[in-house]
Amino acid sequence: MNSMQQIWDDANESKMSCEVLIIGSGAGGSPTAALLAEAGFDVLVVEEGRWVEQGTVAPFSLDQMEQQYRGGGVTVALGLPSIAYTEGRCAGGGTEVNSGLYRRPPTEVVERWRDRWDVRDLDPDELMKTATEVETDIHVTHLPGPASVPSQLLRQGADALGWKHDESPRWMTYPDGNPRHGQRQSMTRTYLPRAAKAGARILTQCRVNKINISHGKATYADISLANGQAGRISFKFVFVCGGAIQTPAILQRSGLRKNIGQTLAVHPTVKLSARFADAINVPDDVPVHQVKEFAPDLSFGGSASHAGLIALSLLDQWSDFKGAIEDWRNMAVYYAAITSEGRGRVMSVPGLVDPVVTYRLTARDRELLRSGLSRLSLLMLEAGATEVYPAFRGAPIVRGRKDLATLQKRFSANKASVMTVHLCSTVPLGENRDLCGAGSYGLVHETKNVYVNDASLLPDAPGVNPQASVMAIAVRNARHFIAQEKPHA
Amino acid sequence: MPNNPTHLPLIITGAAGWLGRALSSHVAHNADGLGVSQLIALVRDSEEQALLQSSLPKDNNLDLRILIGDVTNTPDIDRLFASSSGAFDLVHTAGIIHPKKIADLFAVNETATKNVMQRALHRGARRVVHISSNSPFGNNPHTQDTFRADEPFNPYLAYGASKMGGEIAVQESVSQGLNAVIVRPPWFYGPFQPARQTTFFSMVKSGKFPVFGDGAQRRSMVFIDNLVDGVCRARAWEGEPGRGWWIADTQAYRVSEIVETVGRALTDEGHTVKKNRLRLPHLLGQVAETADGFIQRTGRYVQQVHVLGEMNKTIACDISSATHDLGYVPAVSLYEGMRRSIRWCAQQGIEL
């Protein structure tokens, strides 16, 4: 165990037990662990990845992808086009590696979830109060000073077009007041230490293969430990919080399939690199400004932009674009994300470690991606870009407005490098049994003690960075569980 | 409303066209208030000359000069601008939408626009208003999307490409010092309408207007008088050259709503209107669009196929910039505009 005593990765026991087993330590699992431990439950958190101290790997680096992402950051939802996605696989999950941008779910989105999926007692005002608490816990704040140049360029382009934009707050502290020296208040800095302090045990490098369920009641989980040894954890309750891909995969391996893994929702995203006359690149941070003129259908923002990622964004049309990489210090990567009508599937397949993931874009999605990439290109021209390199096969170099017509003519989603970092909705919550895999507070339908409490529960994609939605709903559900099982805690 | 300029000659190209006649008529009625000392109208032939004259009020005090010439003929353009000494304003409405052959689109909408702008620049135009279209920007990506004032080009077939060429020509002249702005009307309707618009009324009346799918596609529309108002405001605006505005109604309408409103207007004007039953699958619209593209690539043009291919698209635009900059607010509603259009047809003896 490490200095916190409750956090360890070298379990020797093949048989363990706890009152509440929490599988996964990301934005859903960590607050669940903290609240339940503080309410007096005997909590054991198991995390498939390692505990990586912040500061030991460079943010947005290839090293980080290797250490803290599933599959080294190379995971794909199959389809036409295939959609690359990333999943954090480390203590703290995605909160350790994402952009750190925080957006409350829009009220109309919460109302849509409540009404269409019949989510009992999902009150937007109450959820926003919960969000306020979370914001205090993880120090959601705006920059203490000017944004980075790539972020300001996004704002300038939007201003020139009269398009709405704003600065997204982040869960960061700025100890010396320098906006470049932010320390992300991820789960390993906030809820996980809080859970450990309240007595929760946190076991890393422990993979859950299957939960054993009989007549709707789960009793133990089959696990694999860091040393390759198989084991078993007995529990009274289990919370599956492995994220929108791993959670349905675990449930499916455990024999639960109804409305599980069938409605994956993402924000499909296309990218471009913009080249400017001056050096603007910031390799270790992402812009905080987002353009919301066309929200919720379309959002524009900035991506991680170190030299390797700029090269990656030029790869689709490398024969024409490769000369630009020499000038990477003058370049940054930007994205256009859409809310998608399409849906995907997560299917665990016997013999495969990871599930097969598919996603299908609709005709509207494809047109929105085209429109998004061209509107973003226009914005970059207005921001002063001398050249824009859209990321799709056959793309032109955009130097002026006339080239935008060529971009739109040549674009096809099938030729684009479509990716996403926002994955959700594989076990939607609610009472509508035709649509939902879990009840209004995350109890998996047809089970007595199997809960889901992560991004899987969001009925559909919120159209904004989803972490705030995930955390607010996780806290809401954890409190409901405590009130049900330990009303005097 | 921006202040009208001190009295200057106003040149209108395409003056015998739909918009040209409506604009000329408005100028003839309000020359003094608009600050127009003389109207110089370019028409293509004596037939158009008679048409324009018949559109103007009989008892106007307008100083009118009508020149016969073609914008595709450079000496004619030179003659047009030579007719005005000193400063002048120009509204360039000349354009072609339904040509005999595709090459005509580019000759009129692109090359002629370039020539007109260059000569306006060199002859010292005070202000130029170029009439463009929604076509350089194509269709909205989905039914709820709305074009903002500034959008990337995505031309719809050859007409869109030719009007895009026109806009680019205007912007190039602006970069050389021309004081030009652009007005972009979407689908407009109203008095002086050509025969194809009469067909529109007839189809609605007989219950045979093609509605694709559930009719949820949205279209921005503008009554011709509202458009003329927008053009006049753009002429008088004193802001930065190069600006463009959508001039349309405040909201875009669902196609089903347009058909219903036109049906109501026809009924209220005493016509018998059959319930519209012509629902077509989206696929047919796509087939028509593909066929239109194929035909246009051969250099030919079939109006019916073109119009059918466009009918299942959403073309919705946001007029808030025009309201903000120009004080433009559409004064005539869709229903009222349609009633006025129907009455105009009756006055002209046009059978619907």
Coordinates of C-alpha atoms in Angstrom, one line a residue, chain A:
Chain A
M1 CA 0.0 0.0 0.0
N2 CA 1.1 3.6 -0.5
S3 CA 1.3 6.3 2.1
M4 CA -2.4 6.6 2.2
Q5 CA -2.6 3.0 3.3
Q6 CA -5.9 2.4 1.7
I7 CA -4.5 2.7 -1.9
W8 CA -2.6 -0.3 -3.2
D9 CA -1.9 -2.3 -6.3
D10 CA -0.1 -5.4 -5.0
A11 CA -3.0 -7.4 -3.6
N12 CA -2.0 -10.8 -2.6
E13 CA -5.3 -12.0 -1.4
S14 CA -7.3 -13.8 -4.1
K15 CA -10.4 -13.4 -2.0
M16 CA -11.6 -10.1 -0.6
S17 CA -14.9 -8.8 0.6
C18 CA -16.6 -5.5 1.2
E19 CA -20.0 -4.1 1.7
V20 CA -19.9 -1.9 -1.5
L21 CA -17.7 -2.7 -4.4
I22 CA -17.2 0.2 -6.8
I23 CA -15.7 -0.7 -10.2
G24 CA -13.9 2.2 -11.7
S25 CA -12.6 5.4 -10.2
G26 CA -13.5 8.1 -12.7
A27 CA -16.0 11.0 -12.6
G28 CA -18.8 8.6 -11.5
G29 CA -17.0 6.1 -9.3
S30 CA -14.9 8.5 -7.2
P31 CA -17.7 10.7 -5.8
T32 CA -19.7 7.6 -5.3
A33 CA -16.9 6.1 -3.2
A34 CA -16.4 9.3 -1.2
L35 CA -20.0 9.8 -0.3
L36 CA -20.6 6.1 0.5
A37 CA -17.5 5.8 2.6
E38 CA -18.3 9.0 4.5
A39 CA -21.8 7.6 5.2
G40 CA -20.1 4.6 6.9
F41 CA -20.2 2.0 4.2
D42 CA -17.3 -0.4 3.9
V43 CA -16.2 0.6 0.4
L44 CA -13.7 -1.1 -1.9
V45 CA -12.8 0.7 -5.2
V46 CA -11.2 -1.4 -7.9
E47 CA -9.5 0.3 -10.8
E48 CA -8.1 -1.4 -13.9
G49 CA -5.4 1.2 -14.5
R50 CA -2.5 2.5 -12.5
W51 CA -2.3 5.3 -10.0
V52 CA -0.2 7.9 -11.8
E53 CA 0.7 11.0 -9.8
Q54 CA 0.0 14.2 -11.5
G55 CA 3.2 15.9 -12.7
T56 CA 5.0 12.6 -13.5
V57 CA 3.8 12.7 -17.1
A58 CA 3.4 15.6 -19.4
P59 CA -0.2 16.6 -20.1
F60 CA -1.5 15.6 -23.6
S61 CA 1.8 13.8 -24.3
L62 CA 2.3 10.5 -26.0
D63 CA 3.8 9.3 -22.7
Q64 CA 0.5 10.1 -21.1
M65 CA -1.4 8.3 -23.7
E66 CA 0.7 5.2 -23.1
Q67 CA 0.3 5.3 -19.3
Q68 CA -3.2 6.6 -18.7
Y69 CA -5.3 5.7 -21.7
R70 CA -6.8 2.4 -22.7
G71 CA -5.0 0.9 -25.6
G72 CA -2.4 3.7 -25.6
G73 CA -5.2 6.0 -26.8
V74 CA -5.9 4.0 -29.9
T75 CA -9.5 2.7 -29.6
V76 CA -12.1 2.8 -32.4
A77 CA -15.8 2.5 -32.9
L78 CA -16.3 0.6 -36.1
G79 CA -18.5 2.1 -38.8
L80 CA -18.4 4.2 -42.0
P81 CA -16.5 6.2 -41.0
S82 CA -14.9 4.6 -38.0
I83 CA -14.8 6.9 -35.0
A84 CA -11.6 7.0 -32.9
Y85 CA -12.3 7.5 -29.2
T86 CA -10.2 7.7 -26.1
E87 CA -10.9 6.2 -22.6
G88 CA -8.9 7.1 -19.6
R89 CA -7.6 3.9 -17.9
C90 CA -5.9 5.0 -14.6
A91 CA -6.9 6.0 -11.1
G92 CA -9.2 9.0 -11.7
G93 CA -10.2 7.8 -15.2
G94 CA -10.9 10.4 -17.8
T95 CA -10.6 13.3 -15.3
E96 CA -6.9 12.8 -15.2
V97 CA -6.4 13.2 -18.9
N98 CA -9.2 15.3 -20.4
S99 CA -9.3 19.0 -21.1
G100 CA -10.6 19.9 -17.7
L101 CA -13.4 22.0 -19.1
Y102 CA -16.6 22.1 -17.1
R103 CA -20.1 22.7 -18.4
R104 CA -23.3 22.2 -16.5
P105 CA -25.9 20.3 -18.5
P106 CA -28.4 22.8 -20.0
T107 CA -31.7 22.9 -18.2
E108 CA -33.6 21.8 -21.4
V109 CA -31.4 18.8 -21.7
V110 CA -32.2 17.7 -18.1
E111 CA -35.9 18.2 -18.8
R112 CA -35.6 16.2 -22.0
W113 CA -34.0 13.4 -20.0
R114 CA -36.6 13.5 -17.3
D115 CA -39.5 13.6 -19.7
R116 CA -38.5 11.3 -22.6
W117 CA -36.8 8.6 -20.4
D118 CA -39.2 9.1 -17.5
V119 CA -36.5 9.7 -14.9
R120 CA -38.2 10.0 -11.6
D121 CA -37.5 13.1 -9.5
L122 CA -34.9 14.4 -11.8
D123 CA -35.4 18.1 -11.0
P124 CA -33.2 20.5 -13.0
D125 CA -33.0 23.0 -10.1
E126 CA -32.0 20.2 -7.6
L127 CA -29.4 18.9 -10.1
M128 CA -27.9 22.4 -10.4
K129 CA -27.7 22.6 -6.6
T130 CA -25.8 19.4 -6.6
A131 CA -23.6 20.7 -9.4
T132 CA -22.8 23.7 -7.3
E133 CA -21.5 21.4 -4.5
V134 CA -19.4 19.5 -7.0
E135 CA -18.0 22.7 -8.3
T136 CA -16.9 23.6 -4.8
D137 CA -15.4 20.2 -4.3
I138 CA -13.3 20.2 -7.5
H139 CA -12.6 24.0 -7.6
V140 CA -14.3 24.9 -10.8
T141 CA -13.0 28.4 -11.7
H142 CA -12.1 30.6 -14.6
L143 CA -8.6 31.5 -15.6
P144 CA -7.0 34.0 -13.2
G145 CA -5.4 35.8 -16.2
P146 CA -5.4 36.0 -20.0
A147 CA -6.1 32.8 -22.0
S148 CA -3.5 31.2 -24.2
V149 CA -3.0 32.6 -27.6
P150 CA -4.7 29.7 -29.4
S151 CA -7.7 30.3 -27.1
Q152 CA -7.7 34.0 -27.8
L153 CA -7.6 33.3 -31.6
L154 CA -10.8 31.3 -31.3
R155 CA -12.4 34.2 -29.5
Q156 CA -11.2 36.7 -32.1
G157 CA -12.5 34.7 -35.0
A158 CA -15.9 34.4 -33.4
D159 CA -16.0 38.1 -32.6
A160 CA -15.2 39.0 -36.2
L161 CA -18.2 36.9 -37.3
G162 CA -20.5 38.0 -34.6
W163 CA -20.7 34.5 -33.2
K164 CA -21.3 33.7 -29.6
H165 CA -18.5 32.3 -27.5
D166 CA -17.4 32.0 -23.9
E167 CA -14.7 30.8 -21.7
S168 CA -15.4 27.4 -20.2
P169 CA -14.4 27.2 -16.5
R170 CA -12.1 24.3 -15.5
W171 CA -11.6 22.2 -12.4
M172 CA -8.2 23.8 -11.6
T173 CA -6.4 25.7 -9.0
Y174 CA -3.8 28.3 -9.8
P175 CA -1.4 28.3 -6.8
D176 CA 0.8 31.2 -8.1
G177 CA -2.0 33.0 -9.9
N178 CA -0.4 32.2 -13.3
P179 CA -3.0 30.9 -15.8
R180 CA -0.4 28.7 -17.3
H181 CA 0.4 26.9 -14.0
G182 CA -3.0 25.3 -13.3
Q183 CA -3.2 22.1 -11.3
R184 CA -6.1 20.0 -12.3
Q185 CA -8.4 19.0 -9.5
S186 CA -9.0 15.5 -10.8
M187 CA -10.3 12.6 -8.9
T188 CA -6.8 11.6 -7.5
R189 CA -6.7 15.1 -6.0
T190 CA -10.2 15.3 -4.7
Y191 CA -12.8 12.6 -4.3
L192 CA -10.4 9.6 -4.1
P193 CA -8.3 11.0 -1.2
R194 CA -11.6 11.9 0.4
A195 CA -12.9 8.4 0.0
A196 CA -9.6 6.9 1.4
K197 CA -9.7 9.3 4.4
A198 CA -13.2 8.0 5.1
G199 CA -12.0 4.5 5.1
A200 CA -12.5 3.3 1.5
R201 CA -9.9 1.0 0.1
I202 CA -8.7 1.6 -3.4
L203 CA -7.1 -1.3 -5.4
T204 CA -5.5 -0.4 -8.7
Q205 CA -4.5 -2.6 -11.6
C206 CA -7.5 -4.9 -10.8
R207 CA -9.7 -5.8 -13.7
V208 CA -13.3 -7.1 -13.1
N209 CA -14.1 -9.8 -15.6
K210 CA -17.6 -10.7 -14.5
I211 CA -20.1 -10.1 -11.8
N212 CA -21.9 -13.3 -10.7
I213 CA -25.6 -12.7 -10.5
S214 CA -28.3 -15.2 -9.5
H215 CA -32.0 -14.4 -9.5
G216 CA -31.2 -10.7 -9.9
K217 CA -28.9 -10.7 -6.9
A218 CA -25.1 -10.2 -7.4
T219 CA -22.8 -11.7 -4.8
Y220 CA -19.3 -11.6 -6.0
A221 CA -17.0 -10.4 -8.9
D222 CA -14.4 -12.4 -10.7
I223 CA -11.2 -10.3 -10.9
S224 CA -7.7 -10.4 -12.4
L225 CA -4.9 -8.8 -10.3
A226 CA -1.8 -7.0 -11.3
N227 CA 0.3 -10.1 -10.9
G228 CA -2.0 -12.0 -13.3
Q229 CA -3.6 -13.9 -10.4
A230 CA -7.4 -14.5 -10.6
G231 CA -9.5 -13.6 -7.5
R232 CA -12.9 -12.9 -6.2
I233 CA -14.5 -10.0 -4.3
S234 CA -17.7 -10.6 -2.4
F235 CA -20.0 -7.7 -1.7
K236 CA -23.4 -6.7 -0.6
F237 CA -23.8 -4.0 -3.3
V238 CA -21.9 -3.3 -6.5
F239 CA -21.6 0.0 -8.4
V240 CA -20.3 -0.4 -12.0
C241 CA -18.6 2.9 -12.9
G242 CA -16.2 1.9 -15.7
G243 CA -17.4 4.5 -18.2
A244 CA -19.7 4.2 -21.2
I245 CA -17.7 1.4 -22.9
Q246 CA -16.5 -0.8 -20.0
T247 CA -19.6 -0.6 -17.9
P248 CA -21.9 -2.2 -20.5
A249 CA -19.2 -4.6 -21.4
I250 CA -18.9 -5.8 -17.7
L251 CA -22.7 -6.0 -17.4
Q252 CA -23.0 -8.0 -20.6
R253 CA -20.3 -10.4 -19.5
S254 CA -22.4 -10.8 -16.4
G255 CA -25.4 -11.8 -18.4
L256 CA -27.3 -8.5 -18.3
R257 CA -28.2 -7.3 -21.8
K258 CA -31.6 -5.6 -21.9
N259 CA -31.1 -2.0 -23.1
I260 CA -27.4 -2.3 -22.2
G261 CA -24.8 -1.2 -24.7
Q262 CA -27.3 -0.5 -27.4
T263 CA -27.5 3.3 -27.4
L264 CA -24.0 4.6 -27.3
A265 CA -24.1 8.4 -27.8
V266 CA -21.1 10.5 -28.6
H267 CA -20.2 14.0 -29.9
P268 CA -18.6 13.2 -33.2
T269 CA -15.8 15.6 -33.9
V270 CA -13.8 16.7 -36.9
K271 CA -10.6 18.7 -36.8
L272 CA -8.3 21.1 -38.6
S273 CA -4.9 22.6 -38.2
A274 CA -4.7 26.4 -38.6
R275 CA -1.4 28.1 -39.4
F276 CA -0.7 31.6 -38.4
A277 CA 2.1 34.1 -39.3
D278 CA 3.5 34.0 -35.7
A279 CA 4.4 31.4 -33.2
I280 CA 1.2 30.5 -31.3
N281 CA 1.6 26.9 -30.3
V282 CA 1.1 25.9 -26.7
P283 CA 2.0 22.2 -26.5
D284 CA 0.9 21.4 -23.0
D285 CA -2.6 23.0 -22.7
V286 CA -5.8 23.4 -24.6
P287 CA -7.9 26.5 -25.3
V288 CA -10.6 27.4 -22.8
H289 CA -12.8 29.3 -25.2
Q290 CA -15.6 27.6 -27.0
V291 CA -17.8 28.9 -29.8
K292 CA -21.5 28.3 -29.0
E293 CA -23.2 30.2 -31.8
F294 CA -24.7 27.0 -33.3
A295 CA -25.1 25.1 -30.0
P296 CA -26.3 22.5 -29.2
D297 CA -25.9 21.2 -32.8
L298 CA -22.4 22.5 -33.3
S299 CA -19.6 23.6 -31.0
F300 CA -16.1 24.7 -31.8
G301 CA -13.1 24.6 -29.6
G302 CA -9.4 24.0 -29.4
S303 CA -7.5 20.7 -29.1
A304 CA -4.2 19.6 -27.7
S305 CA -1.6 20.7 -30.2
H306 CA 1.9 19.4 -29.6
A307 CA 3.9 18.7 -32.7
G308 CA 2.9 15.0 -32.8
L309 CA -0.8 15.8 -32.7
I310 CA -0.4 18.5 -35.4
A311 CA 1.3 15.9 -37.5
L312 CA -1.6 13.5 -36.8
S313 CA -4.1 16.1 -37.9
L314 CA -2.2 16.6 -41.2
L315 CA -2.0 12.9 -41.9
D316 CA -5.2 12.5 -44.0
Q317 CA -3.8 14.6 -46.8
W318 CA -0.1 14.2 -45.9
S319 CA 1.1 14.4 -49.5
D320 CA -0.1 18.0 -49.7
F321 CA 0.1 19.0 -46.1
K322 CA 3.4 17.6 -44.9
G323 CA 5.3 20.8 -45.6
A324 CA 3.4 22.6 -42.9
I325 CA 4.7 20.4 -40.1
E326 CA 8.0 22.3 -40.2
D327 CA 6.1 25.3 -39.1
W328 CA 4.3 23.6 -36.2
R329 CA 5.1 26.3 -33.7
N330 CA 2.8 28.6 -35.7
M331 CA 0.0 26.1 -35.7
A332 CA -2.8 24.8 -33.5
V333 CA -5.5 22.2 -33.8
Y334 CA -9.2 23.1 -33.5
Y335 CA -12.3 21.0 -33.5
A336 CA -16.0 21.1 -34.5
A337 CA -18.1 18.8 -32.4
I338 CA -21.8 17.9 -33.2
T339 CA -24.7 16.5 -31.3
S340 CA -25.4 13.3 -33.1
E341 CA -28.7 11.6 -34.1
G342 CA -26.7 8.4 -34.7
R343 CA -26.2 5.7 -32.1
G344 CA -23.6 3.1 -31.5
R345 CA -23.3 -0.3 -29.8
V346 CA -21.0 -1.9 -27.3
M347 CA -20.8 -5.7 -27.6
S348 CA -18.7 -7.9 -25.4
V349 CA -17.5 -10.8 -27.4
P350 CA -16.3 -14.0 -25.7
G351 CA -12.5 -14.4 -26.1
L352 CA -11.9 -10.7 -26.6
V353 CA -10.6 -8.6 -23.7
D354 CA -12.2 -5.4 -25.0
P355 CA -15.7 -5.1 -26.4
V356 CA -16.5 -4.4 -30.0
V357 CA -17.8 -0.9 -30.4
T358 CA -19.7 0.4 -33.5
Y359 CA -21.3 3.7 -34.4
R360 CA -23.5 4.9 -37.2
L361 CA -23.8 8.5 -38.3
T362 CA -27.0 9.6 -39.8
A363 CA -27.3 11.8 -42.9
R364 CA -28.0 14.8 -40.7
D365 CA -24.8 14.1 -38.7
R366 CA -22.8 13.9 -41.9
E367 CA -24.1 17.2 -43.2
L368 CA -23.5 18.8 -39.8
L369 CA -19.9 17.6 -39.8
R370 CA -19.4 19.2 -43.2
S371 CA -21.0 22.4 -42.1
G372 CA -19.1 22.4 -38.9
L373 CA -15.7 21.9 -40.5
S374 CA -16.4 24.7 -43.1
R375 CA -17.8 27.1 -40.5
L376 CA -14.8 26.4 -38.3
S377 CA -12.4 27.0 -41.2
L378 CA -14.2 30.4 -41.9
L379 CA -13.7 31.3 -38.3
M380 CA -10.0 30.5 -38.4
L381 CA -9.6 32.7 -41.5
E382 CA -11.3 35.5 -39.6
A383 CA -9.0 34.8 -36.7
G384 CA -6.1 35.6 -39.1
A385 CA -5.0 32.1 -40.1
T386 CA -2.9 32.2 -43.3
E387 CA -3.7 28.5 -44.1
V388 CA -6.2 26.0 -42.8
Y389 CA -5.7 22.2 -43.1
P390 CA -8.9 20.3 -42.7
A391 CA -8.4 16.7 -41.6
F392 CA -10.0 14.6 -44.3
R393 CA -8.7 12.7 -47.3
G394 CA -8.6 15.0 -50.4
A395 CA -9.0 18.2 -48.4
P396 CA -7.8 21.4 -49.9
I397 CA -5.5 23.9 -48.2
V398 CA -7.9 26.7 -47.3
R399 CA -6.3 30.1 -47.9
G400 CA -9.4 32.2 -48.6
R401 CA -13.2 32.1 -48.7
K402 CA -13.3 30.6 -52.2
D403 CA -11.5 27.5 -50.9
L404 CA -14.3 26.9 -48.5
A405 CA -16.5 26.0 -51.4
T406 CA -13.9 23.4 -52.5
L407 CA -13.7 22.1 -48.9
Q408 CA -17.5 21.6 -48.8
K409 CA -17.6 20.0 -52.2
R410 CA -14.8 17.5 -51.4
F411 CA -15.8 16.7 -47.9
S412 CA -17.4 13.4 -47.0
A413 CA -17.6 12.1 -43.4
N414 CA -16.3 8.8 -44.7
K415 CA -13.1 10.4 -45.7
A416 CA -12.7 12.3 -42.4
S417 CA -10.8 11.5 -39.3
V418 CA -13.8 11.6 -37.0
M419 CA -13.1 11.2 -33.3
T420 CA -14.7 11.7 -30.0
V421 CA -13.8 12.0 -26.3
H422 CA -17.3 12.2 -25.0
L423 CA -18.9 8.8 -24.6
C424 CA -22.2 8.1 -22.8
S425 CA -25.7 6.6 -22.8
T426 CA -25.0 2.9 -22.9
V427 CA -27.1 2.2 -19.8
P428 CA -29.7 5.0 -19.9
L429 CA -31.5 5.7 -16.6
G430 CA -35.2 6.0 -16.2
E431 CA -38.4 4.2 -15.7
N432 CA -39.2 3.8 -19.4
R433 CA -38.4 0.1 -19.8
D434 CA -38.4 0.3 -23.5
L435 CA -35.4 2.7 -23.5
C436 CA -33.7 2.3 -20.1
G437 CA -31.2 -0.2 -18.8
A438 CA -31.3 1.1 -15.2
G439 CA -33.9 2.8 -13.0
S440 CA -34.1 6.4 -12.1
Y441 CA -31.2 6.1 -9.6
G442 CA -29.0 3.7 -11.5
L443 CA -30.2 0.3 -10.2
V444 CA -30.0 -2.0 -13.2
H445 CA -33.4 -3.2 -14.2
E446 CA -34.1 -6.8 -13.2
T447 CA -31.4 -6.7 -10.5
K448 CA -31.6 -6.1 -6.7
N449 CA -28.1 -4.7 -6.0
V450 CA -26.3 -3.9 -9.2
Y451 CA -26.0 -0.2 -9.8
V452 CA -24.5 1.9 -12.6
N453 CA -23.2 5.4 -11.7
D454 CA -21.2 6.9 -14.5
A455 CA -21.6 8.4 -18.0
S456 CA -23.4 5.3 -19.1
L457 CA -26.5 6.6 -17.3
L458 CA -26.9 9.9 -19.3
P459 CA -29.9 9.2 -21.5
D460 CA -28.3 10.9 -24.4
A461 CA -25.3 13.2 -25.1
P462 CA -25.7 16.5 -23.4
G463 CA -24.2 18.7 -26.2
V464 CA -21.6 20.0 -23.8
N465 CA -18.6 18.5 -22.0
P466 CA -20.3 15.8 -20.0
Q467 CA -18.3 15.5 -16.8
A468 CA -20.4 18.0 -14.9
S469 CA -23.5 16.0 -15.8
V470 CA -21.9 12.7 -14.9
M471 CA -20.7 14.0 -11.5
A472 CA -24.0 15.7 -10.5
I473 CA -26.0 12.6 -11.4
A474 CA -23.5 10.3 -9.6
V475 CA -23.8 12.4 -6.4
R476 CA -27.6 12.5 -6.7
N477 CA -27.8 8.8 -7.0
A478 CA -25.2 8.1 -4.3
R479 CA -27.2 10.2 -1.9
H480 CA -30.4 8.4 -2.8
F481 CA -28.7 5.1 -2.2
I482 CA -27.5 6.2 1.2
A483 CA -30.9 7.4 2.1
Q484 CA -32.4 4.0 1.1
E485 CA -29.8 1.8 2.7
K486 CA -28.5 3.8 5.6
P487 CA -31.2 6.4 6.4
H488 CA -29.6 7.4 9.7
A489 CA -26.1 7.9 8.3

